[in-house]
Amino acid sequence: MKRVIKYFLLILAFAVFIGTFLYLYSKSKPKELRYEEVTASVMDINRTTVITGKIEPRNEVNVKPQINGIIAELYKEAGQTVKQGDVIAKLKVIPDMNSLSSAQSRVRLAELNLKQAEVNYSREKALYDQKLVSADEYDKIRQALEQAKEELIGAQDALEVIRDGVSSSNATSSSTLVRSTITGLILDVPVKVGNSVIQANTMNDGTTVATVADMNDLIFDGYIDETEVGNLREGMVVLITIGAIPEYRAEAVLEFISPKAVENNGANQFQIKAAVRPSEGQTIRSGYSANAEIVLKSVKQVLTLPESTLEFSGDSTFVYRKGAEGKYERRHISTGLSDGINIEVLSGVDSTDVIRGAQIIEDNSK
């Protein structure tokens, strides 16, 4: 019985050995390589570039005060529409003490001059009534009186403007009222009631009370690399997409190409601008990130092949064409414009040729 078990185990071990050998041998045999096969097709080829930029209003204005002061009231806020001349804020004037003192001194001097002019006029009129002085002398004294009156009115107006920001004779155009200079949408009101503001002068730009823009006239602002700018021209159609509005796709017209490059991340780039027309009922906000797709070159209805079928060697391009016996033959071809996926074929193959494509990889997990 022991001898039978011994023989059985030897036979079993031999069978396992032979089975393992045959399995490994079958796995070591090279498998036949299989490839996808394609034929040349006729289509349009467009070489495009995508430029990253942002949407901005063409006309964006910073509204600044005409005088120094403190914000007393705010009548508008961001998001509201205003017309040219609408009041955005009211200021409480902080007069400059030197200017105020000078204006007060001017009023006092004008009052003294007016009193003296009135005395002179009274004397001259009495003499004129007695026909003791000529009409020419009388007219000069009367004119001096009128000038003294006007000087006092002007001095008082100047004092009121410096002290109160508005004169009684011209209250409708008060400099204490900050008005919008254009019709549009208020994008930002960076001040609050109680903030001090200053007018623009040679030393500073002044305080911005509000930013107003016409949101019906927008532009795409971006930069293109120097290797591609030579293919652009004003008037080209640009396709605009906005990341914040996935469904938004609109055409724009290229209207500006900068004549001077700027260095950006080590590369020379040129600024471009394209006019964007918002769709009816579509809200576009200032500063949206956007992409502009521009067709740099285009060819229509040409013979093409997928670029994945090509083999490049130096300056030459080859494909593998299927011959009569089913074998692939290496063939030189000439190519033209490429869109990154398909490439124009100028010569070397025609629409009847079968071209070797990518290798077919079998799934060994099954």
Tab-separated table of C-alpha atoms in Angstrom:
chain	number	residue	atom	x	y	z
A	1	MET	CA	0.000	0.000	0.000
A	2	LYS	CA	2.840	2.382	0.819
A	3	ARG	CA	4.466	1.608	-2.558
A	4	VAL	CA	1.215	2.576	-4.381
A	5	ILE	CA	1.028	5.902	-2.557
A	6	LYS	CA	4.664	6.562	-3.362
A	7	TYR	CA	4.136	5.973	-7.106
A	8	PHE	CA	0.991	8.144	-7.067
A	9	LEU	CA	2.841	11.077	-5.529
A	10	LEU	CA	5.683	10.744	-8.070
A	11	ILE	CA	3.192	10.761	-10.962
A	12	LEU	CA	1.380	13.769	-9.491
A	13	ALA	CA	4.618	15.716	-9.076
A	14	PHE	CA	5.643	14.881	-12.649
A	15	ALA	CA	2.249	16.050	-13.948
A	16	VAL	CA	2.548	19.365	-12.083
A	17	PHE	CA	6.041	19.866	-13.466
A	18	ILE	CA	4.928	19.184	-17.059
A	19	GLY	CA	1.862	21.449	-16.652
A	20	THR	CA	3.948	24.313	-15.275
A	21	PHE	CA	6.476	23.922	-18.092
A	22	LEU	CA	3.780	24.026	-20.776
A	23	TYR	CA	2.099	27.066	-19.159
A	24	LEU	CA	5.345	29.033	-18.964
A	25	TYR	CA	6.254	28.068	-22.504
A	26	SER	CA	2.941	29.297	-23.848
A	27	LYS	CA	3.352	32.563	-22.006
A	28	SER	CA	6.869	33.087	-23.319
A	29	LYS	CA	5.827	32.789	-26.959
A	30	PRO	CA	5.783	36.252	-28.630
A	31	LYS	CA	2.300	37.398	-29.508
A	32	GLU	CA	1.444	38.902	-32.831
A	33	LEU	CA	1.322	42.718	-32.649
A	34	ARG	CA	-1.992	44.202	-33.730
A	35	TYR	CA	-2.636	47.798	-34.776
A	36	GLU	CA	-5.585	50.044	-35.429
A	37	GLU	CA	-5.958	50.981	-39.066
A	38	VAL	CA	-7.133	54.315	-40.466
A	39	THR	CA	-7.565	55.982	-43.842
A	40	ALA	CA	-7.011	59.605	-44.767
A	41	SER	CA	-10.146	61.763	-44.612
A	42	VAL	CA	-11.111	65.179	-45.967
A	43	MET	CA	-11.887	67.913	-43.418
A	44	ASP	CA	-11.147	71.488	-42.370
A	45	ILE	CA	-8.039	72.157	-40.274
A	46	ASN	CA	-7.912	75.160	-37.947
A	47	ARG	CA	-4.854	76.085	-35.903
A	48	THR	CA	-6.116	77.962	-32.881
A	49	THR	CA	-4.707	79.485	-29.738
A	50	VAL	CA	-6.425	80.139	-26.422
A	51	ILE	CA	-5.637	83.356	-24.559
A	52	THR	CA	-6.421	83.826	-20.888
A	53	GLY	CA	-7.637	87.223	-19.767
A	54	LYS	CA	-10.555	88.996	-18.133
A	55	ILE	CA	-13.683	90.940	-18.999
A	56	GLU	CA	-13.565	94.657	-18.254
A	57	PRO	CA	-15.734	97.682	-19.072
A	58	ARG	CA	-14.207	99.880	-21.744
A	59	ASN	CA	-15.078	103.049	-19.859
A	60	GLU	CA	-14.506	102.802	-16.100
A	61	VAL	CA	-14.346	106.093	-14.201
A	62	ASN	CA	-13.230	106.907	-10.658
A	63	VAL	CA	-15.464	109.673	-9.298
A	64	LYS	CA	-13.507	112.023	-7.024
A	65	PRO	CA	-14.526	115.046	-4.901
A	66	GLN	CA	-13.861	118.640	-5.948
A	67	ILE	CA	-12.968	119.720	-2.410
A	68	ASN	CA	-11.505	118.275	0.782
A	69	GLY	CA	-14.055	117.165	3.339
A	70	ILE	CA	-15.819	114.405	5.253
A	71	ILE	CA	-18.481	112.109	3.814
A	72	ALA	CA	-21.722	113.351	5.383
A	73	GLU	CA	-24.190	111.248	3.371
A	74	LEU	CA	-24.070	108.469	0.778
A	75	TYR	CA	-27.006	108.319	-1.631
A	76	LYS	CA	-25.892	105.390	-3.812
A	77	GLU	CA	-24.318	101.963	-3.337
A	78	ALA	CA	-22.547	99.383	-5.516
A	79	GLY	CA	-24.842	97.708	-8.016
A	80	GLN	CA	-27.089	100.700	-8.608
A	81	THR	CA	-27.422	102.423	-11.970
A	82	VAL	CA	-26.756	106.161	-12.187
A	83	LYS	CA	-27.059	108.801	-14.855
A	84	GLN	CA	-24.538	111.493	-15.580
A	85	GLY	CA	-24.956	114.237	-12.958
A	86	ASP	CA	-26.677	112.065	-10.339
A	87	VAL	CA	-25.555	112.842	-6.770
A	88	ILE	CA	-23.621	109.960	-5.182
A	89	ALA	CA	-22.506	111.582	-1.928
A	90	LYS	CA	-22.572	114.801	0.076
A	91	LEU	CA	-19.530	116.247	1.825
A	92	LYS	CA	-19.071	118.261	4.966
A	93	VAL	CA	-16.377	120.808	4.250
A	94	ILE	CA	-13.147	120.997	6.234
A	95	PRO	CA	-11.838	124.468	5.332
A	96	ASP	CA	-8.148	125.146	5.023
A	97	MET	CA	-7.377	127.651	7.748
A	98	ASN	CA	-4.937	129.659	5.645
A	99	SER	CA	-7.405	129.907	2.785
A	100	LEU	CA	-10.239	130.728	5.184
A	101	SER	CA	-8.241	133.495	6.853
A	102	SER	CA	-7.282	134.936	3.475
A	103	ALA	CA	-10.915	134.873	2.285
A	104	GLN	CA	-12.128	136.620	5.465
A	105	SER	CA	-9.466	139.268	5.047
A	106	ARG	CA	-10.549	139.792	1.456
A	107	VAL	CA	-14.173	140.351	2.576
A	108	ARG	CA	-13.151	142.915	5.176
A	109	LEU	CA	-11.028	144.784	2.654
A	110	ALA	CA	-13.870	144.732	0.127
A	111	GLU	CA	-16.251	146.173	2.720
A	112	LEU	CA	-13.816	149.030	3.490
A	113	ASN	CA	-13.378	149.761	-0.221
A	114	LEU	CA	-17.150	149.771	-0.715
A	115	LYS	CA	-17.695	152.241	2.161
A	116	GLN	CA	-15.059	154.569	0.737
A	117	ALA	CA	-16.561	154.248	-2.741
A	118	GLU	CA	-20.004	155.169	-1.386
A	119	VAL	CA	-18.602	158.272	0.361
A	120	ASN	CA	-16.795	159.342	-2.791
A	121	TYR	CA	-19.932	158.787	-4.857
A	122	SER	CA	-22.079	160.858	-2.491
A	123	ARG	CA	-19.644	163.793	-2.702
A	124	GLU	CA	-19.272	163.542	-6.454
A	125	LYS	CA	-23.034	163.340	-7.013
A	126	ALA	CA	-23.628	166.491	-4.945
A	127	LEU	CA	-21.056	168.363	-7.014
A	128	TYR	CA	-22.471	166.942	-10.240
A	129	ASP	CA	-25.986	168.026	-9.302
A	130	GLN	CA	-24.604	171.585	-8.824
A	131	LYS	CA	-22.899	171.279	-12.210
A	132	LEU	CA	-19.494	171.764	-10.589
A	133	VAL	CA	-17.938	168.622	-12.125
A	134	SER	CA	-18.112	167.133	-15.577
A	135	ALA	CA	-20.232	164.109	-16.484
A	136	ASP	CA	-17.022	162.195	-17.301
A	137	GLU	CA	-15.680	162.649	-13.777
A	138	TYR	CA	-19.057	161.654	-12.302
A	139	ASP	CA	-19.221	158.449	-14.425
A	140	LYS	CA	-15.781	157.368	-13.219
A	141	ILE	CA	-16.798	157.689	-9.561
A	142	ARG	CA	-20.078	155.829	-10.188
A	143	GLN	CA	-18.219	153.037	-11.972
A	144	ALA	CA	-15.786	152.714	-9.062
A	145	LEU	CA	-18.778	152.259	-6.733
A	146	GLU	CA	-20.206	149.462	-8.888
A	147	GLN	CA	-16.821	147.750	-9.000
A	148	ALA	CA	-16.548	147.924	-5.206
A	149	LYS	CA	-19.981	146.297	-4.881
A	150	GLU	CA	-19.007	143.466	-7.259
A	151	GLU	CA	-15.727	142.935	-5.439
A	152	LEU	CA	-17.574	142.527	-2.146
A	153	ILE	CA	-20.011	140.014	-3.685
A	154	GLY	CA	-17.092	138.033	-5.150
A	155	ALA	CA	-15.208	138.043	-1.844
A	156	GLN	CA	-18.301	136.845	0.038
A	157	ASP	CA	-18.870	134.044	-2.507
A	158	ALA	CA	-15.243	132.943	-2.206
A	159	LEU	CA	-15.529	132.910	1.593
A	160	GLU	CA	-18.723	130.806	1.446
A	161	VAL	CA	-17.127	128.306	-0.947
A	162	ILE	CA	-14.084	127.870	1.292
A	163	ARG	CA	-16.125	127.744	4.509
A	164	ASP	CA	-19.260	125.866	3.349
A	165	GLY	CA	-18.335	124.380	-0.028
A	166	VAL	CA	-21.116	126.297	-1.778
A	167	SER	CA	-21.947	129.938	-2.376
A	168	SER	CA	-25.434	131.400	-2.029
A	169	SER	CA	-25.268	132.753	-5.566
A	170	ASN	CA	-24.510	129.354	-7.129
A	171	ALA	CA	-26.105	126.795	-4.843
A	172	THR	CA	-27.150	124.432	-7.683
A	173	SER	CA	-23.547	123.557	-8.542
A	174	SER	CA	-22.378	122.933	-5.013
A	175	SER	CA	-18.923	121.352	-4.792
A	176	THR	CA	-20.072	119.537	-1.634
A	177	LEU	CA	-22.178	117.251	-3.836
A	178	VAL	CA	-20.196	114.456	-5.509
A	179	ARG	CA	-21.868	113.687	-8.853
A	180	SER	CA	-21.394	110.855	-11.331
A	181	THR	CA	-19.523	111.999	-14.433
A	182	ILE	CA	-20.944	109.239	-16.682
A	183	THR	CA	-24.062	107.107	-17.043
A	184	GLY	CA	-23.518	103.515	-15.946
A	185	LEU	CA	-23.393	100.990	-13.126
A	186	ILE	CA	-21.707	101.694	-9.786
A	187	LEU	CA	-19.062	98.986	-9.384
A	188	ASP	CA	-17.682	100.067	-6.028
A	189	VAL	CA	-18.144	102.662	-3.293
A	190	PRO	CA	-14.897	102.374	-1.286
A	191	VAL	CA	-15.778	105.053	1.292
A	192	LYS	CA	-18.161	105.204	4.242
A	193	VAL	CA	-19.954	108.008	6.045
A	194	GLY	CA	-17.406	109.781	8.227
A	195	ASN	CA	-14.398	109.048	5.991
A	196	SER	CA	-12.177	111.982	5.114
A	197	VAL	CA	-11.673	112.598	1.393
A	198	ILE	CA	-9.340	114.872	-0.516
A	199	GLN	CA	-9.524	116.400	-3.965
A	200	ALA	CA	-7.046	115.521	-6.720
A	201	ASN	CA	-4.019	117.795	-7.028
A	202	THR	CA	-0.424	117.721	-8.217
A	203	MET	CA	0.676	115.844	-5.094
A	204	ASN	CA	-1.884	112.987	-5.113
A	205	ASP	CA	-4.672	111.412	-7.149
A	206	GLY	CA	-7.413	112.258	-4.696
A	207	THR	CA	-9.892	109.959	-2.942
A	208	THR	CA	-12.169	107.775	-5.053
A	209	VAL	CA	-15.743	108.092	-3.802
A	210	ALA	CA	-17.228	105.679	-6.382
A	211	THR	CA	-16.249	103.680	-9.463
A	212	VAL	CA	-18.775	103.853	-12.299
A	213	ALA	CA	-18.677	101.941	-15.590
A	214	ASP	CA	-20.779	101.398	-18.694
A	215	MET	CA	-21.456	97.632	-18.522
A	216	ASN	CA	-23.046	97.604	-21.985
A	217	ASP	CA	-19.652	98.241	-23.592
A	218	LEU	CA	-17.207	95.526	-22.493
A	219	ILE	CA	-13.814	94.353	-23.718
A	220	PHE	CA	-11.726	91.208	-23.322
A	221	ASP	CA	-8.226	92.096	-22.119
A	222	GLY	CA	-5.477	89.471	-22.440
A	223	TYR	CA	-1.914	88.754	-23.565
A	224	ILE	CA	-0.608	86.616	-26.450
A	225	ASP	CA	2.884	85.181	-26.943
A	226	GLU	CA	5.232	86.826	-29.422
A	227	THR	CA	5.413	83.593	-31.480
A	228	GLU	CA	1.711	83.895	-32.342
A	229	VAL	CA	1.036	87.631	-32.460
A	230	GLY	CA	2.263	87.832	-36.068
A	231	ASN	CA	-0.812	85.865	-37.196
A	232	LEU	CA	-3.258	88.354	-35.680
A	233	ARG	CA	-4.898	91.312	-37.331
A	234	GLU	CA	-7.503	93.773	-36.172
A	235	GLY	CA	-11.040	92.755	-37.068
A	236	MET	CA	-10.521	89.020	-36.504
A	237	VAL	CA	-13.372	87.147	-34.816
A	238	VAL	CA	-12.621	85.845	-31.317
A	239	LEU	CA	-14.690	83.247	-29.433
A	240	ILE	CA	-15.106	84.250	-25.779
A	241	THR	CA	-15.896	81.797	-22.977
A	242	ILE	CA	-16.305	82.701	-19.305
A	243	GLY	CA	-15.436	80.235	-16.557
A	244	ALA	CA	-18.067	81.561	-14.159
A	245	ILE	CA	-20.781	81.140	-16.826
A	246	PRO	CA	-20.164	77.690	-18.396
A	247	GLU	CA	-22.941	78.099	-20.964
A	248	TYR	CA	-21.680	81.496	-22.155
A	249	ARG	CA	-20.093	81.520	-25.619
A	250	ALA	CA	-20.040	84.708	-27.657
A	251	GLU	CA	-18.113	86.185	-30.534
A	252	ALA	CA	-15.986	89.287	-30.078
A	253	VAL	CA	-14.044	91.424	-32.531
A	254	LEU	CA	-10.311	91.963	-32.095
A	255	GLU	CA	-9.774	95.727	-32.064
A	256	PHE	CA	-6.380	96.325	-30.457
A	257	ILE	CA	-2.949	94.652	-30.705
A	258	SER	CA	-0.245	96.339	-28.658
A	259	PRO	CA	2.742	97.548	-30.701
A	260	LYS	CA	5.040	96.917	-27.737
A	261	ALA	CA	5.748	93.701	-25.827
A	262	VAL	CA	5.842	93.328	-22.071
A	263	GLU	CA	7.785	90.659	-20.197
A	264	ASN	CA	5.523	88.222	-18.387
A	265	ASN	CA	6.962	85.155	-16.586
A	266	GLY	CA	10.131	85.384	-18.661
A	267	ALA	CA	8.306	85.542	-22.025
A	268	ASN	CA	7.576	88.478	-24.295
A	269	GLN	CA	3.844	88.977	-24.672
A	270	PHE	CA	1.603	91.492	-26.410
A	271	GLN	CA	-1.615	92.909	-25.011
A	272	ILE	CA	-4.772	92.444	-27.061
A	273	LYS	CA	-8.307	93.773	-26.630
A	274	ALA	CA	-11.522	92.536	-28.204
A	275	ALA	CA	-14.952	94.172	-28.117
A	276	VAL	CA	-17.529	92.003	-26.312
A	277	ARG	CA	-21.252	92.441	-26.805
A	278	PRO	CA	-23.252	91.027	-23.853
A	279	SER	CA	-26.165	88.789	-24.799
A	280	GLU	CA	-29.679	90.045	-24.099
A	281	GLY	CA	-30.575	89.277	-20.480
A	282	GLN	CA	-27.075	87.976	-19.684
A	283	THR	CA	-25.371	89.562	-16.666
A	284	ILE	CA	-21.600	89.852	-17.023
A	285	ARG	CA	-19.630	91.239	-14.111
A	286	SER	CA	-16.467	93.279	-14.312
A	287	GLY	CA	-13.331	91.214	-13.709
A	288	TYR	CA	-14.686	87.822	-14.837
A	289	SER	CA	-11.866	85.490	-15.927
A	290	ALA	CA	-12.337	84.535	-19.575
A	291	ASN	CA	-10.678	82.667	-22.441
A	292	ALA	CA	-10.444	83.880	-26.013
A	293	GLU	CA	-10.057	81.308	-28.774
A	294	ILE	CA	-8.565	82.727	-31.968
A	295	VAL	CA	-8.136	80.893	-35.290
A	296	LEU	CA	-4.578	81.713	-36.382
A	297	LYS	CA	-4.570	79.722	-39.652
A	298	SER	CA	-7.162	77.675	-41.496
A	299	VAL	CA	-7.376	75.355	-44.523
A	300	LYS	CA	-10.607	74.014	-45.972
A	301	GLN	CA	-11.438	70.489	-47.175
A	302	VAL	CA	-7.952	68.998	-47.245
A	303	LEU	CA	-6.710	65.398	-46.898
A	304	THR	CA	-5.842	64.680	-43.256
A	305	LEU	CA	-4.502	61.945	-40.984
A	306	PRO	CA	-4.451	61.666	-37.186
A	307	GLU	CA	-1.116	62.872	-35.854
A	308	SER	CA	-0.838	59.662	-33.821
A	309	THR	CA	-0.181	57.729	-37.050
A	310	LEU	CA	2.937	59.749	-37.894
A	311	GLU	CA	6.572	58.947	-37.189
A	312	PHE	CA	9.038	61.813	-37.118
A	313	SER	CA	12.712	61.393	-37.932
A	314	GLY	CA	14.729	64.593	-38.090
A	315	ASP	CA	12.967	66.904	-40.522
A	316	SER	CA	11.168	64.015	-42.248
A	317	THR	CA	7.741	62.523	-41.586
A	318	PHE	CA	6.734	58.893	-42.217
A	319	VAL	CA	3.685	56.662	-41.990
A	320	TYR	CA	3.283	52.902	-42.264
A	321	ARG	CA	1.076	51.990	-45.219
A	322	LYS	CA	-0.497	48.521	-45.511
A	323	GLY	CA	0.778	46.735	-48.605
A	324	ALA	CA	-0.777	44.107	-50.846
A	325	GLU	CA	0.463	41.220	-48.672
A	326	GLY	CA	-0.892	42.793	-45.502
A	327	LYS	CA	2.497	44.003	-44.320
A	328	TYR	CA	3.131	47.612	-43.327
A	329	GLU	CA	5.593	49.600	-45.425
A	330	ARG	CA	7.291	52.774	-44.214
A	331	ARG	CA	6.481	55.692	-46.506
A	332	HIS	CA	7.661	59.310	-46.539
A	333	ILE	CA	4.922	61.964	-46.651
A	334	SER	CA	4.709	65.769	-46.743
A	335	THR	CA	2.488	67.516	-44.217
A	336	GLY	CA	0.961	70.948	-43.755
A	337	LEU	CA	-1.182	72.610	-41.093
A	338	SER	CA	-1.959	70.787	-37.835
A	339	ASP	CA	-4.564	71.422	-35.155
A	340	GLY	CA	-2.812	69.180	-32.619
A	341	ILE	CA	-5.028	66.162	-33.374
A	342	ASN	CA	-5.221	65.953	-37.152
A	343	ILE	CA	-2.661	67.097	-39.712
A	344	GLU	CA	-2.912	68.096	-43.349
A	345	VAL	CA	-1.305	65.618	-45.809
A	346	LEU	CA	0.194	67.292	-48.869
A	347	SER	CA	1.621	64.205	-50.590
A	348	GLY	CA	2.641	60.587	-50.013
A	349	VAL	CA	-0.751	58.921	-49.403
A	350	ASP	CA	-4.288	59.161	-50.719
A	351	SER	CA	-7.745	58.416	-49.361
A	352	THR	CA	-7.568	54.726	-50.415
A	353	ASP	CA	-4.402	53.884	-48.482
A	354	VAL	CA	-4.708	51.995	-45.202
A	355	ILE	CA	-2.405	53.488	-42.579
A	356	ARG	CA	-1.178	51.833	-39.404
A	357	GLY	CA	-2.434	53.502	-36.262
A	358	ALA	CA	-1.887	52.900	-32.566
A	359	GLN	CA	-1.060	49.452	-31.226
A	360	ILE	CA	-3.980	47.476	-29.824
A	361	ILE	CA	-3.230	46.483	-26.228
A	362	GLU	CA	-4.997	43.329	-25.057
A	363	ASP	CA	-6.440	43.161	-21.565
A	364	ASN	CA	-4.530	40.269	-19.899
A	365	SER	CA	-6.628	40.474	-16.766
A	366	LYS	CA	-9.434	38.531	-18.428
